[in-house]
């Protein structure tokens, strides 16, 4: 009893100093003061704001606020958790932990979550990210596509992740590249975009920041490794159109597979409307047929010789004559071109003709030669080694 009475006196002194009433006759913790308000915590903080003893006073303040903070009613706690969750999209466990650590101060808890998130995001940056989305933005003469990766398809369906991907594609579209450059990853790749400024306007992600900072912040929100893997652009300086197609599209401008090409016509007076429809169908064909080369002439001699050697070894296994083997190799080589060369492929919309015949028919229709200038096919995760 003597010990109990002695232990109460310092606490009674604190309460008398701060002017806080003891509402319970049996316990001196302010958590029993049902009539107290959160504003009392601010008064306590202001009393500790004087620099008595430097850092020791600050430590004492934190210790007191942790042990004698005012209890927030359960309903207010739920509302604060809901508000912070809506602001940050952080897991509920982390949201509550941050609020408790910050004495249910909403703004302070949000800053605390952001600090924690950046640290966690940097720790997760080494993890393999093979899921994600392609985002595409285009205008009349140019199209840009970026690949934003994450670890799971669940995060790929997250609205903030999708918003960031679309914003990055729009930024990539604005990046200038040399006019003579064939489509490549370099002009709008991560090393080019990382330090660029990006303006965001989303309830949970807003303001002007750098591309890399925005990616880090989203990674902190979703709790996974998020990375901008690559970006590329396709443009035409000739009279023509840029056409695109996105497959597995959760919303306009997003997908998992993209096909992009340029259709160019020699006569500048030809209306481009006639090219738009065929261009869209050819972009879809590129996604479905997976061409590797535009024409036979664009296939490297090394690729042809490598394929010829494979076909020859297969034909020799039949034990036929040398003349028969040579005919088999040439026939299978033609088949190889039909599989990997865009102009030689059967058109997916009408397999009675190939793409070359389709372009010839279109040229007759518009009264001027039409050709494919460039094409590209991109798929999420291609070339990334997945963990078993």
GROMACS .gro file of N, CA and C in nm, residues 325-381:
model
  171
  325UNK      N    1   1.617  -3.430 -10.008
  325UNK     CA    2   1.645  -3.355  -9.884
  325UNK      C    3   1.650  -3.206  -9.913
  326UNK      N    4   1.714  -3.166 -10.025
  326UNK     CA    5   1.724  -3.025 -10.060
  326UNK      C    6   1.586  -2.964 -10.087
  327UNK      N    7   1.500  -3.042 -10.154
  327UNK     CA    8   1.365  -2.994 -10.181
  327UNK      C    9   1.285  -2.979 -10.051
  328UNK      N   10   1.305  -3.073  -9.961
  328UNK     CA   11   1.237  -3.064  -9.831
  328UNK      C   12   1.283  -2.941  -9.754
  329UNK      N   13   1.413  -2.913  -9.757
  329UNK     CA   14   1.466  -2.798  -9.685
  329UNK      C   15   1.409  -2.668  -9.741
  330UNK      N   16   1.407  -2.656  -9.876
  330UNK     CA   17   1.356  -2.533  -9.937
  330UNK      C   18   1.207  -2.514  -9.909
  331UNK      N   19   1.131  -2.624  -9.911
  331UNK     CA   20   0.988  -2.616  -9.883
  331UNK      C   21   0.961  -2.574  -9.738
  332UNK      N   22   1.039  -2.631  -9.646
  332UNK     CA   23   1.020  -2.595  -9.505
  332UNK      C   24   1.072  -2.454  -9.476
  333UNK      N   25   1.169  -2.409  -9.554
  333UNK     CA   26   1.219  -2.273  -9.537
  333UNK      C   27   1.112  -2.171  -9.580
  334UNK      N   28   1.040  -2.204  -9.688
  334UNK     CA   29   0.928  -2.117  -9.728
  334UNK      C   30   0.823  -2.111  -9.618
  335UNK      N   31   0.797  -2.225  -9.557
  335UNK     CA   32   0.703  -2.231  -9.447
  335UNK      C   33   0.751  -2.145  -9.329
  336UNK      N   34   0.881  -2.148  -9.307
  336UNK     CA   35   0.939  -2.066  -9.200
  336UNK      C   36   0.915  -1.917  -9.226
  337UNK      N   37   0.935  -1.874  -9.350
  337UNK     CA   38   0.910  -1.734  -9.384
  337UNK      C   39   0.763  -1.697  -9.363
  338UNK      N   40   0.674  -1.788  -9.395
  338UNK     CA   41   0.531  -1.762  -9.378
  338UNK      C   42   0.493  -1.749  -9.230
  339UNK      N   43   0.574  -1.805  -9.144
  339UNK     CA   44   0.546  -1.799  -9.000
  339UNK      C   45   0.603  -1.674  -8.933
  340UNK      N   46   0.720  -1.628  -8.979
  340UNK     CA   47   0.790  -1.521  -8.906
  340UNK      C   48   0.796  -1.388  -8.981
  341UNK      N   49   0.767  -1.387  -9.111
  341UNK     CA   50   0.774  -1.263  -9.191
  341UNK      C   51   0.634  -1.206  -9.206
  342UNK      N   52   0.615  -1.082  -9.165
  342UNK     CA   53   0.483  -1.020  -9.163
  342UNK      C   54   0.417  -1.021  -9.302
  343UNK      N   55   0.489  -0.979  -9.404
  343UNK     CA   56   0.430  -0.970  -9.538
  343UNK      C   57   0.393  -1.106  -9.595
  344UNK      N   58   0.456  -1.213  -9.547
  344UNK     CA   59   0.429  -1.348  -9.598
  344UNK      C   60   0.322  -1.420  -9.517
  345UNK      N   61   0.283  -1.368  -9.404
  345UNK     CA   62   0.186  -1.435  -9.317
  345UNK      C   63   0.045  -1.428  -9.374
  346UNK      N   64  -0.035  -1.532  -9.346
  346UNK     CA   65  -0.176  -1.530  -9.380
  346UNK      C   66  -0.246  -1.427  -9.293
  347UNK      N   67  -0.330  -1.346  -9.355
  347UNK     CA   68  -0.399  -1.240  -9.282
  347UNK      C   69  -0.503  -1.303  -9.189
  348UNK      N   70  -0.497  -1.269  -9.060
  348UNK     CA   71  -0.582  -1.336  -8.961
  348UNK      C   72  -0.731  -1.308  -8.982
  349UNK      N   73  -0.763  -1.194  -9.041
  349UNK     CA   74  -0.903  -1.161  -9.066
  349UNK      C   75  -0.958  -1.236  -9.186
  350UNK      N   76  -0.870  -1.262  -9.285
  350UNK     CA   77  -0.908  -1.335  -9.406
  350UNK      C   78  -0.790  -1.420  -9.449
  351UNK      N   79  -0.790  -1.546  -9.409
  351UNK     CA   80  -0.671  -1.630  -9.433
  351UNK      C   81  -0.659  -1.681  -9.576
  352UNK      N   82  -0.743  -1.635  -9.667
  352UNK     CA   83  -0.727  -1.671  -9.808
  352UNK      C   84  -0.622  -1.583  -9.876
  353UNK      N   85  -0.580  -1.476  -9.811
  353UNK     CA   86  -0.476  -1.389  -9.866
  353UNK      C   87  -0.369  -1.367  -9.760
  354UNK      N   88  -0.251  -1.325  -9.807
  354UNK     CA   89  -0.147  -1.288  -9.710
  354UNK      C   90  -0.142  -1.136  -9.698
  355UNK      N   91  -0.058  -1.088  -9.609
  355UNK     CA   92  -0.053  -0.945  -9.581
  355UNK      C   93  -0.004  -0.867  -9.703
  356UNK      N   94   0.089  -0.924  -9.778
  356UNK     CA   95   0.137  -0.856  -9.898
  356UNK      C   96   0.024  -0.834  -9.998
  357UNK      N   97  -0.062  -0.935 -10.018
  357UNK     CA   98  -0.177  -0.922 -10.109
  357UNK      C   99  -0.276  -0.818 -10.056
  358UNK      N  100  -0.293  -0.814  -9.925
  358UNK     CA  101  -0.382  -0.715  -9.864
  358UNK      C  102  -0.336  -0.573  -9.895
  359UNK      N  103  -0.207  -0.549  -9.885
  359UNK     CA  104  -0.153  -0.416  -9.913
  359UNK      C  105  -0.164  -0.382 -10.061
  360UNK      N  106  -0.145  -0.482 -10.148
  360UNK     CA  107  -0.162  -0.458 -10.292
  360UNK      C  108  -0.305  -0.417 -10.324
  361UNK      N  109  -0.402  -0.485 -10.263
  361UNK     CA  110  -0.543  -0.450 -10.284
  361UNK      C  111  -0.573  -0.309 -10.232
  362UNK      N  112  -0.515  -0.274 -10.116
  362UNK     CA  113  -0.536  -0.141 -10.060
  362UNK      C  114  -0.473  -0.034 -10.148
  363UNK      N  115  -0.358  -0.064 -10.206
  363UNK     CA  116  -0.291   0.031 -10.296
  363UNK      C  117  -0.377   0.061 -10.418
  364UNK      N  118  -0.440  -0.043 -10.472
  364UNK     CA  119  -0.529  -0.023 -10.587
  364UNK      C  120  -0.651   0.060 -10.547
  365UNK      N  121  -0.700   0.040 -10.428
  365UNK     CA  122  -0.819   0.110 -10.381
  365UNK      C  123  -0.794   0.260 -10.366
  366UNK      N  124  -0.678   0.297 -10.311
  366UNK     CA  125  -0.649   0.439 -10.287
  366UNK      C  126  -0.577   0.505 -10.405
  367UNK      N  127  -0.531   0.422 -10.501
  367UNK     CA  128  -0.466   0.476 -10.619
  367UNK      C  129  -0.322   0.516 -10.600
  368UNK      N  130  -0.257   0.462 -10.495
  368UNK     CA  131  -0.116   0.492 -10.468
  368UNK      C  132  -0.056   0.380 -10.384
  369UNK      N  133   0.073   0.348 -10.405
  369UNK     CA  134   0.136   0.240 -10.328
  369UNK      C  135   0.131   0.264 -10.177
  370UNK      N  136   0.091   0.160 -10.103
  370UNK     CA  137   0.085   0.164  -9.956
  370UNK      C  138   0.182   0.061  -9.902
  371UNK      N  139   0.257   0.098  -9.800
  371UNK     CA  140   0.352   0.004  -9.740
  371UNK      C  141   0.350   0.017  -9.588
  372UNK      N  142   0.399  -0.089  -9.523
  372UNK     CA  143   0.419  -0.085  -9.377
  372UNK      C  144   0.556  -0.027  -9.351
  373UNK      N  145   0.561   0.083  -9.277
  373UNK     CA  146   0.690   0.145  -9.248
  373UNK      C  147   0.763   0.074  -9.135
  374UNK      N  148   0.698   0.060  -9.023
  374UNK     CA  149   0.757  -0.003  -8.905
  374UNK      C  150   0.648  -0.079  -8.831
  375UNK      N  151   0.687  -0.176  -8.753
  375UNK     CA  152   0.592  -0.245  -8.667
  375UNK      C  153   0.664  -0.294  -8.542
  376UNK      N  154   0.587  -0.314  -8.437
  376UNK     CA  155   0.644  -0.368  -8.313
  376UNK      C  156   0.535  -0.443  -8.238
  377UNK      N  157   0.574  -0.548  -8.171
  377UNK     CA  158   0.485  -0.625  -8.085
  377UNK      C  159   0.548  -0.634  -7.947
  378UNK      N  160   0.472  -0.601  -7.843
  378UNK     CA  161   0.524  -0.600  -7.706
  378UNK      C  162   0.428  -0.681  -7.619
  379UNK      N  163   0.484  -0.761  -7.528
  379UNK     CA  164   0.403  -0.839  -7.435
  379UNK      C  165   0.460  -0.826  -7.294
  380UNK      N  166   0.372  -0.816  -7.198
  380UNK     CA  167   0.414  -0.802  -7.058
  380UNK      C  168   0.496  -0.924  -7.015
  381UNK      N  169   0.612  -0.898  -6.955
  381UNK     CA  170   0.691  -1.006  -6.897
  381UNK      C  171   0.776  -1.085  -6.992
   0.00000   0.00000   0.00000
